[in-house]
Amino acid sequence: MNSFVSNTIKNMPPSSIRKFFDIVNTMDNAISLGVGEPDFATPWHIRECAIESLERGYTTYTSNQGMPQLRNAIANYLKEKIGVEYSGEREVLVTVGASEGIYDALRALVDPGDEVLVVEPSYVSYKPCVTMCGAVPVVVSCKAENEFRLTPEDMLEKITPKTRVLILPFPNNPTGAIMEKEDLEAIKKVIIEHNLSVISDEIYSELTYGVQHVSIASLEGMRERTVVLNGFSKAFAMTGWRLGYAAGPEEIIYNMNKIHQYIIMCAPTSSQFAGLEALQSEYREEDIARMRDAYDERRKFMLRRFEKMGLECFEPKGAFYVFPSIKNTGMDSATFCEKLLYDQKLAVIPGNAFGDCGEGFIRCSYAYSIDSIEKALSRMEKFMAKCKFLY
């Protein structure tokens, strides 16, 4: 029987992360450190605002680009947080999560056959989105010895005359790596020299520890070639609301909105009211700080426990992930995770799910309570004790 499915999609592998979640769902008393989702509920005043919008009958479409008052609030927020001014009317697009923004930005920036630099380890959606746009993903591997930061040398090895876009994923999922201003200044020279545009995925920008997030768009000469992607899921614990945004030069946002209006129409109206409350509330910084402080405590706790187990790990300064090396166990990432899952009913994610350069590492999320992390790591310690070649 003939297949009617596109070869492009048929040949696209499913997310390797889902495999472990599917197995966990069949196990009794299983614990997961695999999900990258806040364990906090969306703050009540944000939920209340959305409820009120429904009660008042605000259930129609909004502008394709998003409610004007929300776009203006996003522009004000970005000016305050990253020091870059955008017009809410012309340079901000409200999306269904930052994930939609990835596709819209790529579709607006590349033609078939163009090459896109995908920094890895990184979020699993980037390469498939590039492929679905008809472009070619070119992996730029970051190294543990550089704390998984992107360097000019890493980029120069992969740039060709066909290179058009760099996807910059910092603070990083899965490593927790960040790029400080001097790191960004170094790669800026390469970006400008080769006339690249940048999609800067800054969804974890509010979750940094001991350092201030810096957006590459804030550097001289970068605003006009950068699309900043962000959203409400991580900083405001609003994953299920599916609300994100893109900010960038008017021409790019205008063309991203063409794609958005044809395939999405607009982001959910009640979510937009919730997002407006999140940004404009007097409790905004208090909400963010409460969650960030909790994550920081968990981050430090997890690092201490991994050190005690003999698992080497650099200190992540962003997001809510730790990326320890399991190379001294003699197992590859997938084998380690499978054995841990079946031996202790504990799920973590193989590092190579986020790119080949993640081999030899595992991703553990600390978006869980301290009690849950304690139980999970106790199971991991039991498993490590069985790995006799470690001792």
XYZ file of N, CA, C and O in Angstrom, residues 114-266:
612
model
N 19.130 26.741 2.517
C 19.944 27.546 3.432
C 20.390 26.701 4.616
O 19.726 25.726 4.985
N 21.491 27.099 5.225
C 22.004 26.375 6.383
C 21.771 27.180 7.660
O 21.909 28.410 7.676
N 21.411 26.460 8.718
C 21.144 27.073 10.020
C 22.052 26.413 11.050
O 22.075 25.190 11.178
N 22.805 27.223 11.783
C 23.673 26.702 12.837
C 22.823 26.391 14.060
O 22.158 27.277 14.620
N 22.836 25.124 14.474
C 22.084 24.676 15.649
C 23.091 24.311 16.728
O 23.842 23.343 16.595
N 23.125 25.103 17.784
C 24.064 24.879 18.883
C 23.572 23.711 19.724
O 22.414 23.675 20.142
N 24.446 22.745 19.974
C 24.087 21.583 20.796
C 25.110 21.365 21.893
O 26.266 21.770 21.730
N 24.716 20.754 23.027
C 23.395 20.201 23.327
C 22.331 21.301 23.399
O 22.614 22.408 23.857
N 21.107 20.973 22.997
C 20.051 21.977 23.028
C 18.675 21.333 22.899
O 18.545 20.134 22.669
N 17.688 22.170 23.027
C 16.278 21.803 22.949
C 16.004 20.982 21.686
O 16.512 21.299 20.601
N 15.190 19.955 21.824
C 15.039 18.968 20.755
C 14.283 19.479 19.531
O 14.306 18.825 18.483
N 13.613 20.626 19.615
C 12.774 21.082 18.498
C 13.540 21.804 17.395
O 13.014 21.951 16.280
N 14.733 22.281 17.674
C 15.403 23.149 16.705
C 15.648 22.461 15.360
O 15.270 22.982 14.310
N 16.319 21.321 15.380
C 16.649 20.661 14.111
C 15.405 20.264 13.313
O 15.355 20.496 12.099
N 14.382 19.669 13.947
C 13.176 19.356 13.169
C 12.522 20.586 12.550
O 12.049 20.531 11.418
N 12.501 21.700 13.280
C 11.905 22.923 12.731
C 12.692 23.415 11.520
O 12.117 23.863 10.524
N 14.018 23.355 11.597
C 14.848 23.738 10.449
C 14.520 22.861 9.251
O 14.317 23.346 8.127
N 14.448 21.557 9.482
C 14.168 20.607 8.404
C 12.798 20.860 7.792
O 12.621 20.816 6.568
N 11.786 21.119 8.624
C 10.438 21.365 8.119
C 10.363 22.636 7.282
O 9.464 22.792 6.459
N 11.316 23.540 7.469
C 11.371 24.762 6.665
C 12.143 24.551 5.363
O 12.299 25.489 4.582
N 12.646 23.334 5.147
C 13.396 23.051 3.939
C 14.849 23.463 3.999
O 15.574 23.355 3.001
N 15.287 23.934 5.149
C 16.681 24.335 5.328
C 17.487 23.162 5.891
O 16.949 22.086 6.172
N 18.773 23.386 6.071
C 19.676 22.324 6.501
C 20.237 22.662 7.880
O 20.925 23.675 8.033
N 19.949 21.843 8.903
C 20.535 22.100 10.222
C 22.005 21.681 10.238
O 22.336 20.566 9.815
N 22.860 22.569 10.706
C 24.289 22.283 10.830
C 24.639 22.372 12.311
O 24.531 23.451 12.913
N 25.022 21.257 12.898
C 25.254 21.201 14.337
C 26.589 21.856 14.706
O 27.615 21.577 14.091
N 26.527 22.724 15.701
C 27.732 23.297 16.307
C 27.813 22.725 17.714
O 26.973 23.035 18.564
N 28.786 21.881 17.952
C 28.890 21.180 19.231
C 29.652 22.008 20.258
O 30.768 22.463 19.990
N 29.051 22.190 21.421
C 29.728 22.862 22.525
C 30.385 21.816 23.422
O 29.952 20.666 23.473
N 31.404 22.239 24.134
C 32.243 21.285 24.864
C 32.149 21.492 26.370
O 32.039 22.624 26.853
N 32.253 20.373 27.093
C 32.181 20.426 28.552
C 33.312 21.267 29.125
O 33.123 21.982 30.120
N 34.499 21.213 28.507
C 35.633 21.984 29.040
C 35.413 23.494 28.934
O 36.061 24.274 29.616
N 34.478 23.910 28.085
C 34.092 25.324 27.989
C 32.783 25.603 28.723
O 32.153 26.627 28.479
N 32.378 24.695 29.602
C 31.100 24.786 30.305
C 29.943 24.920 29.324
O 28.965 25.599 29.583
N 30.084 24.258 28.184
C 29.063 24.213 27.141
C 28.674 25.594 26.620
O 27.559 25.786 26.124
N 29.587 26.546 26.687
C 29.368 27.858 26.077
C 29.796 27.800 24.612
O 30.694 27.060 24.251
N 29.154 28.603 23.785
C 29.504 28.680 22.376
C 30.711 29.589 22.204
O 30.743 30.700 22.730
N 31.687 29.142 21.428
C 32.889 29.949 21.177
C 32.962 30.316 19.693
O 32.371 29.641 18.836
N 33.700 31.375 19.357
C 33.877 31.732 17.939
C 34.481 30.585 17.132
O 34.091 30.359 15.984
N 35.413 29.863 17.745
C 36.064 28.759 17.042
C 35.053 27.669 16.678
O 35.120 27.077 15.587
N 34.130 27.387 17.606
C 33.081 26.400 17.328
C 32.277 26.799 16.084
O 31.973 25.967 15.219
N 31.925 28.076 16.000
C 31.118 28.563 14.885
C 31.880 28.538 13.569
O 31.366 28.096 12.533
N 33.122 29.012 13.601
C 33.891 29.162 12.364
C 34.123 27.835 11.663
O 34.249 27.786 10.433
N 34.162 26.763 12.431
C 34.347 25.442 11.838
C 33.166 25.030 10.967
O 33.303 24.188 10.088
N 31.989 25.622 11.201
C 30.768 25.148 10.544
C 30.151 26.146 9.566
O 29.204 25.814 8.858
N 30.648 27.373 9.525
C 30.070 28.385 8.647
C 30.505 28.149 7.205
O 31.675 27.884 6.921
N 29.536 28.227 6.291
C 29.800 28.129 4.857
C 29.093 29.298 4.168
O 28.342 30.054 4.809
N 29.275 29.446 2.858
C 28.544 30.509 2.144
C 27.023 30.360 2.212
O 26.294 31.318 1.948
N 26.528 29.167 2.577
C 25.082 28.945 2.663
C 24.513 29.248 4.047
O 23.293 29.206 4.238
N 25.359 29.552 5.021
C 24.894 29.772 6.391
C 24.119 31.088 6.473
O 24.613 32.132 6.044
N 22.923 31.028 7.056
C 22.079 32.225 7.154
C 21.720 32.604 8.595
O 21.583 33.778 8.912
N 21.532 31.589 9.435
C 20.961 31.850 10.762
C 21.733 31.068 11.821
O 22.191 29.949 11.575
N 21.853 31.682 13.003
C 22.356 31.002 14.201
C 21.221 30.927 15.207
O 20.603 31.952 15.533
N 20.927 29.727 15.717
C 19.992 29.587 16.838
C 20.822 29.569 18.111
O 21.676 28.699 18.307
N 20.570 30.540 18.971
C 21.365 30.724 20.186
C 20.513 30.379 21.406
O 19.648 31.159 21.813
N 20.752 29.229 22.048
C 19.849 28.750 23.108
C 20.421 28.905 24.520
O 20.781 27.926 25.171
N 20.479 30.138 25.007
C 21.030 30.376 26.344
C 20.143 31.341 27.117
O 19.685 32.323 26.543
N 19.968 31.075 28.444
C 20.391 29.932 29.250
C 19.908 28.625 28.630
O 18.823 28.574 28.068
N 20.718 27.588 28.804
C 20.584 26.406 27.973
C 19.828 25.259 28.627
O 20.031 24.931 29.784
N 18.975 24.654 27.844
C 18.382 23.358 28.119
C 19.056 22.392 27.149
O 18.951 22.589 25.939
N 19.840 21.416 27.620
C 19.771 20.721 28.916
C 20.889 21.023 29.907
O 20.890 20.485 31.009
N 21.870 21.831 29.533
C 23.096 21.894 30.330
C 23.044 22.879 31.483
O 23.806 22.759 32.442
N 22.157 23.882 31.390
C 22.172 24.952 32.384
C 23.252 25.980 32.115
O 23.475 26.886 32.923
N 23.937 25.871 30.968
C 25.002 26.814 30.621
C 24.429 28.189 30.315
O 23.276 28.327 29.901
N 25.262 29.200 30.495
C 24.887 30.572 30.156
C 25.968 31.174 29.260
O 27.062 30.627 29.131
N 25.642 32.294 28.657
C 26.620 33.095 27.921
C 26.674 34.463 28.580
O 25.667 35.170 28.631
N 27.835 34.833 29.105
C 27.999 36.154 29.689
C 28.356 37.154 28.597
O 28.613 36.787 27.444
N 28.401 38.432 28.959
C 28.561 39.477 27.939
C 29.827 39.283 27.116
O 29.812 39.431 25.889
N 30.938 38.936 27.776
C 32.178 38.762 27.016
C 32.098 37.584 26.048
O 32.710 37.611 24.963
N 31.342 36.538 26.414
C 31.137 35.408 25.506
C 30.348 35.844 24.273
O 30.656 35.451 23.147
N 29.322 36.653 24.510
C 28.487 37.128 23.413
C 29.246 38.094 22.508
O 29.097 38.059 21.280
N 30.056 38.953 23.110
C 30.862 39.886 22.305
C 31.796 39.126 21.370
O 32.030 39.537 20.232
N 32.321 38.017 21.856
C 33.259 37.228 21.046
C 32.570 36.627 19.822
O 33.111 36.663 18.706
N 31.376 36.061 20.003
C 30.701 35.459 18.852
C 30.043 36.524 17.982
O 29.797 36.281 16.784
N 29.775 37.690 18.532
C 29.179 38.777 17.746
C 30.039 39.119 16.541
O 29.532 39.366 15.443
N 31.337 39.123 16.738
C 32.243 39.465 15.635
C 32.079 38.496 14.474
O 32.077 38.899 13.307
N 31.920 37.225 14.781
C 31.732 36.212 13.734
C 30.377 36.400 13.053
O 30.256 36.305 11.823
N 29.352 36.657 13.844
C 27.998 36.839 13.310
C 27.956 37.998 12.325
O 27.415 37.875 11.212
N 28.543 39.130 12.703
C 28.508 40.303 11.834
C 29.395 40.102 10.610
O 29.014 40.446 9.484
N 30.561 39.527 10.813
C 31.489 39.298 9.695
C 30.854 38.433 8.615
O 31.063 38.652 7.415
N 30.047 37.448 9.038
C 29.429 36.529 8.075
C 27.967 36.876 7.791
O 27.265 36.091 7.132
N 27.534 38.025 8.266
C 26.198 38.559 7.981
C 25.093 37.557 8.297
O 24.209 37.275 7.493
N 25.129 37.021 9.513
C 24.117 36.067 9.957
C 23.009 36.778 10.727
O 23.234 37.829 11.331
N 21.827 36.194 10.706
C 20.785 36.603 11.640
C 20.783 35.618 12.798
O 21.344 34.522 12.707
N 20.158 36.022 13.901
C 20.185 35.216 15.126
C 18.771 35.036 15.653
O 17.988 35.996 15.716
N 18.447 33.802 16.010
C 17.235 33.518 16.787
C 17.714 33.205 18.195
O 18.346 32.175 18.437
N 17.444 34.118 19.117
C 17.941 33.981 20.487
C 16.813 33.500 21.390
O 15.899 34.258 21.725
N 16.866 32.225 21.755
C 15.832 31.615 22.589
C 16.187 31.876 24.052
O 17.072 31.250 24.613
N 15.459 32.811 24.677
C 15.775 33.277 26.025
C 14.678 32.910 27.021
O 14.420 33.628 27.989
N 14.049 31.749 26.805
C 12.912 31.346 27.629
C 13.292 31.187 29.102
O 12.447 31.344 29.986
N 14.564 30.905 29.393
C 15.010 30.753 30.784
C 15.708 32.015 31.320
O 16.448 31.950 32.292
N 15.490 33.144 30.689
C 16.252 34.355 31.032
C 16.078 34.803 32.473
O 16.989 35.406 33.051
N 14.927 34.532 33.082
C 14.703 34.942 34.476
C 15.308 33.946 35.473
O 15.375 34.235 36.663
N 15.750 32.796 34.970
C 16.272 31.763 35.867
C 17.779 31.658 35.711
O 18.318 30.747 35.075
N 18.479 32.632 36.276
C 19.938 32.593 36.356
C 20.326 32.798 37.815
O 19.595 33.439 38.581
N 21.509 32.270 38.168
C 21.893 32.190 39.573
C 23.273 32.819 39.780
O 24.282 32.295 39.306
N 23.279 33.963 40.441
C 24.534 34.648 40.724
C 25.074 35.461 39.573
O 26.110 36.115 39.696
N 24.405 35.448 38.444
C 24.801 36.237 37.282
C 23.553 36.852 36.662
O 22.444 36.342 36.837
N 23.733 37.934 35.930
C 22.620 38.604 35.273
C 22.544 38.155 33.815
O 23.556 38.124 33.119
N 21.368 37.791 33.373
C 21.206 37.411 31.975
C 21.491 38.599 31.066
O 21.061 39.721 31.322
N 22.205 38.333 29.989
C 22.480 39.344 28.965
C 21.958 38.818 27.638
O 22.263 37.694 27.242
N 21.174 39.634 26.948
C 20.660 39.259 25.627
C 21.624 39.735 24.557
O 22.126 40.868 24.610
N 21.869 38.897 23.570
C 22.743 39.301 22.474
C 22.155 40.479 21.708
O 22.883 41.272 21.098
N 20.838 40.644 21.766
C 20.203 41.777 21.078
C 20.615 43.114 21.669
O 20.490 44.157 21.010
N 21.109 43.097 22.905
C 21.500 44.345 23.568
C 22.876 44.832 23.143
O 23.266 45.966 23.464
N 23.636 44.010 22.428
C 24.971 44.406 21.999
C 24.885 45.274 20.746
O 24.013 45.097 19.895
N 25.822 46.195 20.631
C 25.842 47.103 19.484
C 25.888 46.309 18.178
O 26.693 45.393 18.014
N 25.000 46.666 17.264
C 24.969 46.027 15.959
C 24.171 44.748 15.893
O 24.076 44.137 14.815
N 23.561 44.325 17.008
C 22.868 43.037 17.020
C 21.345 43.142 17.019
O 20.663 42.208 16.587
N 20.808 44.256 17.483
C 19.350 44.362 17.545
C 18.732 44.154 16.173
O 17.711 43.471 16.023
N 19.325 44.742 15.135
C 18.745 44.722 13.801
C 18.833 43.358 13.111
O 18.229 43.147 12.065
N 19.566 42.405 13.719
C 19.698 41.085 13.099
C 19.260 39.955 14.030
O 19.539 38.791 13.765
N 18.578 40.307 15.135
C 18.223 39.308 16.148
C 16.724 39.265 16.404
O 16.078 40.303 16.560
N 16.184 38.043 16.460
C 14.826 37.806 16.955
C 14.957 37.218 18.354
O 15.564 36.154 18.534
N 14.418 37.912 19.341
C 14.421 37.422 20.724
C 13.132 36.649 20.967
O 12.034 37.164 20.743
N 13.282 35.398 21.400
C 12.120 34.576 21.755
C 12.071 34.408 23.264
O 13.096 34.173 23.904
N 10.882 34.521 23.815
C 10.704 34.315 25.249
C 9.250 33.932 25.483
O 8.488 33.763 24.537
N 8.886 33.794 26.736
C 7.519 33.408 27.041
C 7.268 33.383 28.526
O 8.094 33.838 29.324
N 6.141 32.817 28.901
C 5.668 32.872 30.276
C 5.794 31.532 30.999
O 5.555 31.450 32.198
N 6.163 30.477 30.290
C 6.083 29.133 30.860
C 7.039 28.904 32.014
O 6.666 28.301 33.025
N 8.272 29.375 31.924
C 9.275 29.071 32.941
C 9.267 30.091 34.074
O 9.188 29.734 35.253
N 9.339 31.370 33.746
C 9.438 32.401 34.784
C 8.165 32.539 35.599
O 8.213 32.876 36.786
N 7.001 32.271 34.972
C 5.729 32.473 35.663
C 4.965 31.166 35.885
O 3.805 31.185 36.262
N 5.632 30.016 35.645
C 4.996 28.703 35.820
C 3.686 28.623 35.049
O 2.638 28.261 35.571
N 3.759 28.948 33.760
C 2.559 29.001 32.920
C 2.705 28.093 31.699
O 2.311 28.459 30.592
N 3.233 26.890 31.896
C 3.475 26.011 30.751
C 2.202 25.695 29.964
O 2.181 25.755 28.738
N 1.137 25.337 30.658
C -0.089 24.930 29.981
C -0.872 26.069 29.348
O -1.806 25.821 28.586
N -0.496 27.289 29.628
C -1.186 28.439 29.051
C -0.765 28.665 27.593
O -1.467 29.345 26.852
N 0.375 28.105 27.209
C 0.907 28.197 25.851
C 0.960 29.646 25.366
O 0.249 30.057 24.442
N 1.817 30.420 26.000
C 1.926 31.833 25.678
C 3.390 32.235 25.590
O 4.140 32.086 26.551
N 3.780 32.708 24.434
C 5.145 33.173 24.234
C 5.145 34.434 23.400
O 4.089 34.990 23.080
N 6.342 34.882 23.025
C 6.413 36.081 22.185
C 7.755 36.155 21.476
O 8.748 35.539 21.880
N 7.737 36.910 20.387
C 8.956 37.217 19.643
C 9.070 38.730 19.542
O 8.061 39.431 19.390
N 10.305 39.215 19.636
C 10.572 40.638 19.464
C 11.756 40.781 18.527
O 12.744 40.041 18.637
N 11.655 41.720 17.604
C 12.749 41.895 16.661
C 12.464 43.015 15.685
O 11.483 43.757 15.827
N 13.292 43.138 14.662
C 13.102 44.198 13.664
C 11.730 44.107 12.997
O 11.191 43.012 12.787
N 11.186 45.258 12.663
C 9.824 45.314 12.131
C 9.621 44.409 10.924
O 8.601 43.713 10.820
N 10.558 44.379 9.988
C 10.393 43.574 8.785
C 10.273 42.091 9.124
O 9.441 41.368 8.555
N 11.086 41.626 10.059
C 11.044 40.207 10.417
C 9.748 39.878 11.143
O 9.086 38.872 10.847
N 9.362 40.707 12.110
C 8.125 40.450 12.855
C 6.910 40.501 11.934
O 5.988 39.674 12.049
N 6.903 41.425 11.007
C 5.799 41.523 10.035
C 5.639 40.214 9.271
O 4.516 39.701 9.089
N 6.748 39.649 8.836
C 6.686 38.421 8.053
C 6.440 37.194 8.922
O 5.789 36.233 8.488
N 6.927 37.199 10.162
C 6.561 36.129 11.087
C 5.060 36.130 11.338
O 4.433 35.065 11.448
N 4.484 37.313 11.419
C 3.048 37.412 11.681
C 2.226 36.864 10.519
O 1.123 36.342 10.724
N 2.739 36.945 9.297
C 2.045 36.336 8.161
C 1.878 34.830 8.398
O 0.803 34.260 8.182
N 2.960 34.190 8.808
C 2.924 32.745 9.076
C 1.967 32.451 10.224
O 1.117 31.565 10.149
N 2.116 33.234 11.289
C 1.297 33.070 12.494
C -0.196 33.200 12.173
O -1.012 32.392 12.639
N -0.567 34.193 11.364
C -1.983 34.428 11.116
C -2.608 33.336 10.245
O -3.801 33.046 10.363
N -1.801 32.688 9.424
C -2.334 31.615 8.584
C -2.460 30.295 9.334
O -3.390 29.519 9.085
N -1.512 29.995 10.254
C -1.551 28.669 10.889
C -2.081 28.691 12.326
O -2.460 27.655 12.850
N -2.137 29.866 12.944
C -2.542 29.962 14.352
C -3.760 30.848 14.553
O -4.627 30.561 15.356
N -3.856 31.943 13.845
C -4.845 33.006 14.008
C -4.436 33.942 15.140
O -4.065 35.078 14.921
N -4.487 33.438 16.394
C -3.999 34.246 17.516
C -3.786 33.328 18.715
O -4.327 32.219 18.760
